[in-house]
Short mmCIF file of C-alpha atoms and ligand atoms in Angstrom, two decimals:
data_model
loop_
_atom_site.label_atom_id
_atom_site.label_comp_id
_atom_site.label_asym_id
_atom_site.label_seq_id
_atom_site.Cartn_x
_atom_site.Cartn_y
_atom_site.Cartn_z
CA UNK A 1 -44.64 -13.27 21.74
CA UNK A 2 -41.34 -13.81 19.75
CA UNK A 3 -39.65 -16.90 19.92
CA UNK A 4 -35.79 -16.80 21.23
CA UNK A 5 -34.77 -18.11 17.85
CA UNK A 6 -35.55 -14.48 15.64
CA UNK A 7 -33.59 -12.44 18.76
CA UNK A 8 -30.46 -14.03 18.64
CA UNK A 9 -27.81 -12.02 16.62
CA UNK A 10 -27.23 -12.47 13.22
CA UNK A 11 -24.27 -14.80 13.08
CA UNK A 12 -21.58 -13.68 10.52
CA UNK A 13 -19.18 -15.75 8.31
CA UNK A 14 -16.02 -17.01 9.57
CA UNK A 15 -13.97 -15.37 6.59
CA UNK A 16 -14.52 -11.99 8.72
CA UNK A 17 -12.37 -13.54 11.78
CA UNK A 18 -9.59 -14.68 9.25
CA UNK A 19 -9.24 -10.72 7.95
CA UNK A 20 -7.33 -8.29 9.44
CA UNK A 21 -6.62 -4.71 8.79
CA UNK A 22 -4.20 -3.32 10.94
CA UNK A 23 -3.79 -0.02 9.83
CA UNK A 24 -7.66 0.86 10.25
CA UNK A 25 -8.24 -1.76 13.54
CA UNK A 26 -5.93 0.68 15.51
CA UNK A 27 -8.15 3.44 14.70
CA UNK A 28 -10.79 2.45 17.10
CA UNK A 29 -8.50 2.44 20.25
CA UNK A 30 -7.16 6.28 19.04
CA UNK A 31 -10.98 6.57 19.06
CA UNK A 32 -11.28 5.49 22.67
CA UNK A 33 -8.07 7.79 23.58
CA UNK A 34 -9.83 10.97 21.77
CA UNK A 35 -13.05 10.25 23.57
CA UNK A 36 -10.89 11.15 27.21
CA UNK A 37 -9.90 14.70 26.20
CA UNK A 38 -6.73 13.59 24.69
CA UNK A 39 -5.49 15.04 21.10
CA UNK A 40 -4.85 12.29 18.58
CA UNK A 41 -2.30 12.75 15.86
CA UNK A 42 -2.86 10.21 13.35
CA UNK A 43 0.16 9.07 11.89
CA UNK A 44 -1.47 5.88 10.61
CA UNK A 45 -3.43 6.24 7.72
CA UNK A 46 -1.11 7.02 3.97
CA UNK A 47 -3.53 10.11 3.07
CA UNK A 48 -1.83 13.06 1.81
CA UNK A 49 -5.04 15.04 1.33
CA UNK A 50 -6.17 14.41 4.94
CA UNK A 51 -2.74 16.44 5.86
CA UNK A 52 -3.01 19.13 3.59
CA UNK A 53 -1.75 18.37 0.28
CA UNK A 54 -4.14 19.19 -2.55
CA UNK A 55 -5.65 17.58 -5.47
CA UNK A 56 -4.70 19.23 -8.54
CA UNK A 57 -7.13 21.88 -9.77
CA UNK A 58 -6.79 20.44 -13.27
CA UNK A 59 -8.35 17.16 -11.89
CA UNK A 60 -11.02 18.41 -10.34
CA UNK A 61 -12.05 20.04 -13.09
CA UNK A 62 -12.39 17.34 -14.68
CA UNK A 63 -14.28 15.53 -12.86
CA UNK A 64 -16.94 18.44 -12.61
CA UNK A 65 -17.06 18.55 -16.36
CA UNK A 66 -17.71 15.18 -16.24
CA UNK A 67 -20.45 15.37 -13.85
CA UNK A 68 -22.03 18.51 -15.72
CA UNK A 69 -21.69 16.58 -19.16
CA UNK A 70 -23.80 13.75 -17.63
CA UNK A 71 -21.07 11.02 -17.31
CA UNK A 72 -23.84 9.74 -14.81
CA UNK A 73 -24.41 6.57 -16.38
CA UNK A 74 -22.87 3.26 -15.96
CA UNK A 75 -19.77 3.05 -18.02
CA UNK A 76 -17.62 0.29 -19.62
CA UNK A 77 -16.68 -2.42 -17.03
CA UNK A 78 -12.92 -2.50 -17.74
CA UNK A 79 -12.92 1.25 -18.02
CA UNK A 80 -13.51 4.08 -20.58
CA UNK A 81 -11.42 4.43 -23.33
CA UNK A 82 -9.63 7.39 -23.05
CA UNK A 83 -8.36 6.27 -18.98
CA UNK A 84 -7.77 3.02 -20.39
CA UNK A 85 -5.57 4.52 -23.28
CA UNK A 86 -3.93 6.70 -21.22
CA UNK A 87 -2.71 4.63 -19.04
CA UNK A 88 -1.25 2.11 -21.68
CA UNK A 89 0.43 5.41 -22.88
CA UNK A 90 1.81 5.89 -20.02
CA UNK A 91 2.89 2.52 -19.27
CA UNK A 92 4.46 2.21 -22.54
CA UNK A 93 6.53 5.15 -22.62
CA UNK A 94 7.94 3.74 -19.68
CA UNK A 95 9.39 1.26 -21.35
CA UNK A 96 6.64 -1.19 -20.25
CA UNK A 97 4.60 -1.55 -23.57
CA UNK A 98 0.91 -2.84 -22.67
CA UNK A 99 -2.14 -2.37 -24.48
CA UNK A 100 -5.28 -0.73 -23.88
CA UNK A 101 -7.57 -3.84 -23.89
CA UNK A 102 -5.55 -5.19 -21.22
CA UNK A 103 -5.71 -2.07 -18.85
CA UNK A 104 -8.83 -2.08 -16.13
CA UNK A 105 -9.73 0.83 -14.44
CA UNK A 106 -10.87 0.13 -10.75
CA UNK A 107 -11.73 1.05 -7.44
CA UNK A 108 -7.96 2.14 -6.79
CA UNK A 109 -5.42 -0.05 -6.08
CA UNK A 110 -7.08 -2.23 -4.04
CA UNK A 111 -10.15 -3.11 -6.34
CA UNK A 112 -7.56 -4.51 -8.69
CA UNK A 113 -5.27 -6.41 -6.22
CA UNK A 114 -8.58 -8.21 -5.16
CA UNK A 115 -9.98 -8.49 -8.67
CA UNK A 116 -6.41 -10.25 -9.61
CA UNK A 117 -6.18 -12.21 -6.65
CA UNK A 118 -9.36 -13.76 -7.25
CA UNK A 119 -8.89 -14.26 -10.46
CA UNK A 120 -5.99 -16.19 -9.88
CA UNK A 121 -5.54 -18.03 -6.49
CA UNK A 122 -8.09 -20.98 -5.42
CA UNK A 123 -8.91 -21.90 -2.34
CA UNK A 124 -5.64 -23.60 -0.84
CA UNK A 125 -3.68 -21.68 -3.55
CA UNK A 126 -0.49 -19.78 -1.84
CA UNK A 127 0.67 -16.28 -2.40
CA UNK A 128 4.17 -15.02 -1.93
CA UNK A 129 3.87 -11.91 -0.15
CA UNK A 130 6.71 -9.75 1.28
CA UNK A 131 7.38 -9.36 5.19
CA UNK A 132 6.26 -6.62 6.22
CA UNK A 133 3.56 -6.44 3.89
CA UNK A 134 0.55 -3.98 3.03
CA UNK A 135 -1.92 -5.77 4.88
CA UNK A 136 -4.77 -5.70 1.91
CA UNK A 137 -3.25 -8.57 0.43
CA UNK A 138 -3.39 -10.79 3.52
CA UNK A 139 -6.45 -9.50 4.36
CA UNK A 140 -7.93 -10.62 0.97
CA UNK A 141 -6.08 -13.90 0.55
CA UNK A 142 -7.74 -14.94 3.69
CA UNK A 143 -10.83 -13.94 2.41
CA UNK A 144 -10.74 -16.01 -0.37
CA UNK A 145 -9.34 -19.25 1.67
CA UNK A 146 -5.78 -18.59 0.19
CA UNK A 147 -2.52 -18.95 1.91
CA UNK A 148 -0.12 -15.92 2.12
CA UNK A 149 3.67 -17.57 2.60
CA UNK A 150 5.54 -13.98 3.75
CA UNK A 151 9.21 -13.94 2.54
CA UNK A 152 11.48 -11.58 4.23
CA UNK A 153 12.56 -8.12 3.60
CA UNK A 154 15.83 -7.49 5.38
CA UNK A 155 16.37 -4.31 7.28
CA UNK A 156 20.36 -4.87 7.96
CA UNK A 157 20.17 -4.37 3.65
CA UNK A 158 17.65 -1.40 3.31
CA UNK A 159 14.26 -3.94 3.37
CA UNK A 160 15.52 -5.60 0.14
CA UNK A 161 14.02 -8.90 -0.19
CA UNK A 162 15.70 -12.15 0.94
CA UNK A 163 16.27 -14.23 -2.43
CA UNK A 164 17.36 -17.29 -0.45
CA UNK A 165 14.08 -17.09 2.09
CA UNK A 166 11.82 -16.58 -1.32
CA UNK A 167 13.45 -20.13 -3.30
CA UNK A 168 12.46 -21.49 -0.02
CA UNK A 169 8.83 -20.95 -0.10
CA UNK A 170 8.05 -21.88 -3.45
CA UNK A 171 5.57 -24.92 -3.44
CA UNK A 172 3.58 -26.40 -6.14
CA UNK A 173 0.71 -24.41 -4.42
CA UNK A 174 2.18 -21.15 -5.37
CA UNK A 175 0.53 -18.83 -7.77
CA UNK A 176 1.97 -15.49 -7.67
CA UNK A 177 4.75 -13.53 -6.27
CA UNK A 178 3.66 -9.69 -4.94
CA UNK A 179 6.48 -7.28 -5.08
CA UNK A 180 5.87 -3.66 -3.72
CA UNK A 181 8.29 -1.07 -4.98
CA UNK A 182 8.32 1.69 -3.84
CA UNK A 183 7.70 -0.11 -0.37
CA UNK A 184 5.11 0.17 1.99
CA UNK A 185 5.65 0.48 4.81
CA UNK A 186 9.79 0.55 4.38
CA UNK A 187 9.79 3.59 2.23
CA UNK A 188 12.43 1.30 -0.22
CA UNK A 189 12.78 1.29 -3.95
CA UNK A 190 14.71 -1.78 -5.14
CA UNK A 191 18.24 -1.19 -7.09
CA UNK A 192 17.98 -2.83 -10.93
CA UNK A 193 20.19 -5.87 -9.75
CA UNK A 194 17.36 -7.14 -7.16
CA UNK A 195 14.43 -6.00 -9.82
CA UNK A 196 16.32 -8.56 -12.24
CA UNK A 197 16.11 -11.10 -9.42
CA UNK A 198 13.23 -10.92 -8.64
CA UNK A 199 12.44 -11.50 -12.00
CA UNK A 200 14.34 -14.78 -12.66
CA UNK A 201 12.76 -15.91 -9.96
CA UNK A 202 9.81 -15.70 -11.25
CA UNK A 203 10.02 -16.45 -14.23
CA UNK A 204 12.55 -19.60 -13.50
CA UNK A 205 8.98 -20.75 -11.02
CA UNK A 206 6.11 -19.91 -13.43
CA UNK A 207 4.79 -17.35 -11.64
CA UNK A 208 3.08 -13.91 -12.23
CA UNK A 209 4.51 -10.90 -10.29
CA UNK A 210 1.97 -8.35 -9.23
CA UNK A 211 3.66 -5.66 -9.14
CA UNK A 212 2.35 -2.76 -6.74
CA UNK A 213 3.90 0.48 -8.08
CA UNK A 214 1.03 2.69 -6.35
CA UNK A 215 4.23 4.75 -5.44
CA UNK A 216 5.93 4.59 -8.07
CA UNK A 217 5.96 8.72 -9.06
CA UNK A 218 7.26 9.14 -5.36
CA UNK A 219 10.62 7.96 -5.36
CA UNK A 220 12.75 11.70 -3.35
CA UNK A 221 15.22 11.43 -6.38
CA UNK A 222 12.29 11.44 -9.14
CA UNK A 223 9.92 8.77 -10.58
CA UNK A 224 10.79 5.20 -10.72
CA UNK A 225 9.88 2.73 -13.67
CA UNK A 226 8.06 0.00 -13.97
CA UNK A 227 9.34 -3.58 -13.05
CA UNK A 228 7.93 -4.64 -16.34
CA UNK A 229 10.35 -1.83 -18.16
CA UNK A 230 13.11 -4.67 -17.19
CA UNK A 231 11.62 -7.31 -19.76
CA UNK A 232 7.97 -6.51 -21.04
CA UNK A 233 7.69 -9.93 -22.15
CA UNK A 234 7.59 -10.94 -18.31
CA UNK A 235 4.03 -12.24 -16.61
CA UNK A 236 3.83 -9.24 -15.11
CA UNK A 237 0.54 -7.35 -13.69
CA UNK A 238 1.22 -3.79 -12.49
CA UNK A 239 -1.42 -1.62 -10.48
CA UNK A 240 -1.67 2.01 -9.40
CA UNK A 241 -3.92 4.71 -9.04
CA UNK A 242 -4.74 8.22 -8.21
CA UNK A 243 -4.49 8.23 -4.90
CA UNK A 244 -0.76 8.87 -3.83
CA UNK A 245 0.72 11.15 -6.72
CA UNK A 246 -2.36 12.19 -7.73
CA UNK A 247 -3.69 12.88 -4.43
CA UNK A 248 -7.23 11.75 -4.37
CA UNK A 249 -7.30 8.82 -2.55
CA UNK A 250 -10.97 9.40 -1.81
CA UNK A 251 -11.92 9.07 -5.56
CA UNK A 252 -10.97 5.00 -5.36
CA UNK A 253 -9.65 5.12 -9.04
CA UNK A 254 -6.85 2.88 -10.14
CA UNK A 255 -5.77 1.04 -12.78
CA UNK A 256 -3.98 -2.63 -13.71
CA UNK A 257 -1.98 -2.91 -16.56
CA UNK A 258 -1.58 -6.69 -17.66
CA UNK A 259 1.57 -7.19 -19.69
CA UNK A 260 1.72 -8.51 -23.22
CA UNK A 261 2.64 -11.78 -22.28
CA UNK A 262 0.54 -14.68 -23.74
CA UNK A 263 0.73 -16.44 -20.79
CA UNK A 264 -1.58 -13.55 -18.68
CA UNK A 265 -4.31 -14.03 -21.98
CA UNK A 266 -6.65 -16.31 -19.38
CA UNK A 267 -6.07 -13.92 -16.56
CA UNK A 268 -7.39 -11.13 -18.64
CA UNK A 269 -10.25 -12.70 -19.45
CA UNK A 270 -11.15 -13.75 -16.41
CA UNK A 271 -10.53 -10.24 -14.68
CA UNK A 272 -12.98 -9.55 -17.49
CA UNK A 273 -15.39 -11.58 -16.17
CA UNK A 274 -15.27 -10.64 -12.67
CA UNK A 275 -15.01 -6.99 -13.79
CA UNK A 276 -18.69 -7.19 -15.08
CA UNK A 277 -20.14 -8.47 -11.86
CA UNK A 278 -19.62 -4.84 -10.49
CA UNK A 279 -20.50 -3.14 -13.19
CA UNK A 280 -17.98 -0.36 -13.58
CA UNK A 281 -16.29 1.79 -11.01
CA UNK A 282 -17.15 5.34 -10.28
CA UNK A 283 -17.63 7.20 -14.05
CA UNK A 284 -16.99 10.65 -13.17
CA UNK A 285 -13.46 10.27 -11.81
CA UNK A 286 -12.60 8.27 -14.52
CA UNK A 287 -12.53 11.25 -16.62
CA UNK A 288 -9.37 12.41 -14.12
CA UNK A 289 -7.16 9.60 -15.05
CA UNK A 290 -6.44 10.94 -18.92
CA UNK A 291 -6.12 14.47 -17.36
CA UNK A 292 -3.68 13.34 -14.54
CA UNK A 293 -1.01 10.95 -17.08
CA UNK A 294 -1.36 13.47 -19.92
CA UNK A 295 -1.91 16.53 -18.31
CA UNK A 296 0.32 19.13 -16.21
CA UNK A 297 2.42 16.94 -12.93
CA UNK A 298 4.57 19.86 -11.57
CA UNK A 299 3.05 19.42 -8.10
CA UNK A 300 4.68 16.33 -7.86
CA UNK A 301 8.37 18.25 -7.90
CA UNK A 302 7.31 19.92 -4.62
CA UNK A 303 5.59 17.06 -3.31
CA UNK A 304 8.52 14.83 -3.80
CA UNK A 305 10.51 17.57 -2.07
CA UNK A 306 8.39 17.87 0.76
CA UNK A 307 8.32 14.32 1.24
CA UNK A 308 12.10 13.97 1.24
CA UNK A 309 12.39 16.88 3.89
CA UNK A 310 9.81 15.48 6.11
CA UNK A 311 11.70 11.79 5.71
CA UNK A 312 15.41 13.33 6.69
CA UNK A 313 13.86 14.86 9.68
CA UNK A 314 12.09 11.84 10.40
CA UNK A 315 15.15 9.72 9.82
CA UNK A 316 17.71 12.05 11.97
CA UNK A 317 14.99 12.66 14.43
CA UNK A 318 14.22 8.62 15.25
CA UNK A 319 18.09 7.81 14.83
CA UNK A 320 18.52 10.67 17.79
CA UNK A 321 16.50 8.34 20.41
CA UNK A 322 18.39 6.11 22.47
CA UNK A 323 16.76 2.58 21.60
CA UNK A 324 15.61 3.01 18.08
CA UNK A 325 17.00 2.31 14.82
CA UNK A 326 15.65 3.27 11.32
CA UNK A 327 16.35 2.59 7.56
CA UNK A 328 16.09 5.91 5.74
CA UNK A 329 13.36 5.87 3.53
CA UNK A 330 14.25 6.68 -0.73
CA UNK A 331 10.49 6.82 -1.68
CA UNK A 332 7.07 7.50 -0.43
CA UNK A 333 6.04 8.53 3.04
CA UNK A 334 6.76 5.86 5.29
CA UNK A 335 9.16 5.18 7.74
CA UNK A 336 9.75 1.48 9.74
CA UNK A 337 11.52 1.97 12.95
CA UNK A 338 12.86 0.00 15.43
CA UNK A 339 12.77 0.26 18.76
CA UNK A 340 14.62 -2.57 20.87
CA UNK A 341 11.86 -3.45 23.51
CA UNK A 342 12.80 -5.75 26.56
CA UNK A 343 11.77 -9.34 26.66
CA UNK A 344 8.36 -10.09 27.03
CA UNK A 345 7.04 -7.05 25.38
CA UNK A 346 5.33 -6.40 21.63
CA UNK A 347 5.35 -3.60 19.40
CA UNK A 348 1.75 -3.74 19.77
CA UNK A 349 2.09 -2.50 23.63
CA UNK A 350 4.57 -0.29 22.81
CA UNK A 351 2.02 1.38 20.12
CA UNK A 352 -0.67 1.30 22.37
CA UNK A 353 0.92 2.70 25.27
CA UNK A 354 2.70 5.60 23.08
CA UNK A 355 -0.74 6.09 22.06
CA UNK A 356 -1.97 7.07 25.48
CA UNK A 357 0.88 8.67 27.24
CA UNK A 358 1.39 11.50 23.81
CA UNK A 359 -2.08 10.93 21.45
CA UNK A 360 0.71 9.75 18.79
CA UNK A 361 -0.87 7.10 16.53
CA UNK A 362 1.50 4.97 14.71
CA UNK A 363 0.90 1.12 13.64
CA UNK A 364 2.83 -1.66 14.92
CA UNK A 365 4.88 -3.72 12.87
CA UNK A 366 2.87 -7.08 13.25
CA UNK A 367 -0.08 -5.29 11.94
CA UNK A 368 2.50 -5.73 8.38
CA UNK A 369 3.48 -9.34 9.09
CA UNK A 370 6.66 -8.83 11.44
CA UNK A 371 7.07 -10.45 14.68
CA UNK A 372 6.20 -8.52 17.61
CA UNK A 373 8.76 -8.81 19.93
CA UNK A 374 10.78 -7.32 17.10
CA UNK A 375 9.57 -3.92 17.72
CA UNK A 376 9.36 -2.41 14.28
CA UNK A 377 6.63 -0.03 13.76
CA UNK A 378 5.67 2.24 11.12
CA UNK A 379 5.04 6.41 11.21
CA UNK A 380 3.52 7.90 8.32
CA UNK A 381 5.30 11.07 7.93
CA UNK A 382 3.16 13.28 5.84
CA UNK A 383 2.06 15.51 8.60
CA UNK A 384 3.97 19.27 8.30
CA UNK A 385 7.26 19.62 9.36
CA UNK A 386 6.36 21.64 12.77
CA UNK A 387 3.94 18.80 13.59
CA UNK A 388 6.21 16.23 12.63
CA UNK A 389 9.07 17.78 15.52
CA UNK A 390 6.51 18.32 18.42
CA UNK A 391 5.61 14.19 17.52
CA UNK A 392 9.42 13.36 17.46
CA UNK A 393 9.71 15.17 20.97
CA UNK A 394 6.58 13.77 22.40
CA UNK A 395 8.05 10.30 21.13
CA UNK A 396 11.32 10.40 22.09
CA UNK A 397 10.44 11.73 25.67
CA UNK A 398 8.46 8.83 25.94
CA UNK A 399 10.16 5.82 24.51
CA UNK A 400 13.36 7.20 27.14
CA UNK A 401 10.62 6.76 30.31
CA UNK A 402 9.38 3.37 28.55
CA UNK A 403 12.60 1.52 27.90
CA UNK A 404 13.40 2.83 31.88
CA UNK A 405 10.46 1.69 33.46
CA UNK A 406 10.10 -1.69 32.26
C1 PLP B 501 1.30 -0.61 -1.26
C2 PLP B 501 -0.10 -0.16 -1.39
N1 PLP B 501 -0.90 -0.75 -2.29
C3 PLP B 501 -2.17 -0.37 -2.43
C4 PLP B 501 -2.73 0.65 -1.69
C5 PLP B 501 -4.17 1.02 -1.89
O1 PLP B 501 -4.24 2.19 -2.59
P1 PLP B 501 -5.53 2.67 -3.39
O2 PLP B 501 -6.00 3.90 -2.74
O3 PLP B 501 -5.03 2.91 -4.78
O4 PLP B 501 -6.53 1.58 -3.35
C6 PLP B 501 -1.94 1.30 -0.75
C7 PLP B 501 -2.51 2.35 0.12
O5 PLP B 501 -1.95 2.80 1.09
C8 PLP B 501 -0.59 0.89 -0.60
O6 PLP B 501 0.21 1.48 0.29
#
């Protein structure tokens, strides 16, 4: 006979209650909502691939060739040259001159963010993180017993950030500030004047900006620069990857650039460090990254155009429903609208219940940091054009019965 002891469940750690990601959570209630018989149209997730949009044929190939050739092998843990080289290239004709030793090549974005974070933040250590944020950085700050102190991005002034809120927050606790620009999920690219802010504030603190420019090739009006392009002397970490411009998100292959600063020479070291616990990430695809900033990028002309169609429809399509408000987007493929629910009620419900009357998936604005009863939520707006107007109908028919009937 067993004893009760080995059949109890395994208990797991605390840290996993204290992360949340929003975006993916909402996925398992869609799930439920398929499961009756009910179409879901997932306007949640920021894939362009999964709505059509194709990886470049040049990319691919060279990722096969690297598979062939027998790139099989572990590889370098910050990288292998030629991705690491190319992306200081790039960086530096930006205007943004960094080095190759102090690019990493990671698993996307996100590897990095959490590589730098935990590099740099202890346990208590506090994280200046905008409002509404990409949830990964929460998510991982709680993981690793940090503190994220949101400061506030003000839609009345196109979801720039809130200099006054940010002085505010600053505590001797604070390590880093995150700026995201292009935004997700406002869709907003910051004018020079609040870049160079941002900067003096950081600078006038002590603190390092990680600056999240996984967007930065989608701006509608052409390709925005680098934050660091404003003074490359800065403590500035910048991260991006293939995912959005390049569209394969599924290959998980990004890239930090750490600026020349030699105030960031301990952080690259100890990203170093951490680097080698996990080896490398995924060889193959790192034979992409050279081919993608050196190679041929006309499909991001027409995907920049698509994406600007797809937001003015979005925009003059939302604006066009009695209750909701919406900042046009200038980058990317998100939207943030508003719609004014009545007292008592969350943008959670409202998701939820939009989710089951029309199969329309969208994320509510609390799952980025905002508070509830504000009713922001966010669409991602990459689906085609046709799809995108039967959603608009299906949600504008709706939120007219909702706001009615409660
Ligand atoms: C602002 C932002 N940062 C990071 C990421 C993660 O991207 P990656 O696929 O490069 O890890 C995303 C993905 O949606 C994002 O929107």
């Amino acid at each position: 006979m067993q004893s009760t002891k080995t059949r109890r469940a395994i208990p797991t750690a605390a840290r996993v209650d204290r992360f949340s990601y929003a975006i993916r959570n909402i996925v398992a209630e869609a799930q439920r909502v398929e499961a009756s018989g009910t179409r879901v149209r997932y306007l949640n997730i920021g894939d362009p691939v999964a709505f059509g949009f194709q990886t470049p044929p040049h990319l691919i190939a060279a990722v096969e060739r690297a598979l062939r050739d027998g790139h099989n092998n572990y590889g370098p843990s910050p990288g292998i040259p030629s991705a690491r080289e190319a992306v200081a290239a790039e960086y530096s004709s930006n205007g943004f001159p960094v080095t190759a030793d102090r690019v990493f090549i990671t698993a996307g974005t996100s590897e990095g963010i959490e590589l730098v974070l935990s590099a740099i933040v202890d346990e208590g250590g506090e994280v200046l993180v905008p409002m509404p944020t990409y949830p990964l950085y929460t998510a991982v700050l709680a993981k690793l017993g940090a503190r994220a102190k949101y400061y506030r991005l003000d839609p009345n002034r196109h979801w720039l950030p809130d200099l006054g809120h940010l002085n505010d927050l600053v505590t001797p606790d604070t390590r880093a500030l995150v700026v995201i620009d292009p935004n997700n999920p406002t869709g907003a690219v910051y004018p020079t004047e609040m870049r160079r802010s941002l900067l003096a504030f950081a600078e006038d603190r002590g603190l390092v900006i990680l600056a999240d420019e996984v967007y930065g090739d989608l701006g509608f009006d052409g390709p925005v620069s680098p934050l660091g392009l404003l003074d490359p002397d800065a403590a500035i970490i910048s991260f991006s990857s293939l995912s959005k411009a390049y569209l394969a998100p599924g290959w998980r292959t990004g890239w930090m650039a750490i600026g020349r600063s030699p105030r960031l020479d301990d952080v690259v070291a100890a990203v170093k460090k951490l680097a080698d616990g996990r080896l490398c990430s995924t060889v193959p695809m790192q034979y992409a990254v050279a081919e993608a900033l050196t190679g041929d990028r006309s499909h991001q002309i027409g995907f920049r155009r698509d994406l600007k169609a797809r937001s003015d429809l979005t925009v003059s399509r939302l604006r066009a429903m009695p209750g909701v408000t919406c900042v046009a987007p200038t980058a990317a493929f998100y939207a943030m609208p508003r719609v004014t629910l009545p007292p008592g009620r969350t943008d959670e419900e409202y998701v939820k219940a939009l989710l089951h009357a029309t199969g329309v998936l969208c994320v509510h604005g609390s799952g980025f940091g905002l508070p509830p009863e504000q009713g922001f939520f966010r669409i991602v707006f990459l689906a085609p054009l046709d799809e995108l107007r039967m959603v608009y109908d299906l949600m504008g028919k709706f939120t007219a019965e909702y706001l009615r009937s409660v």
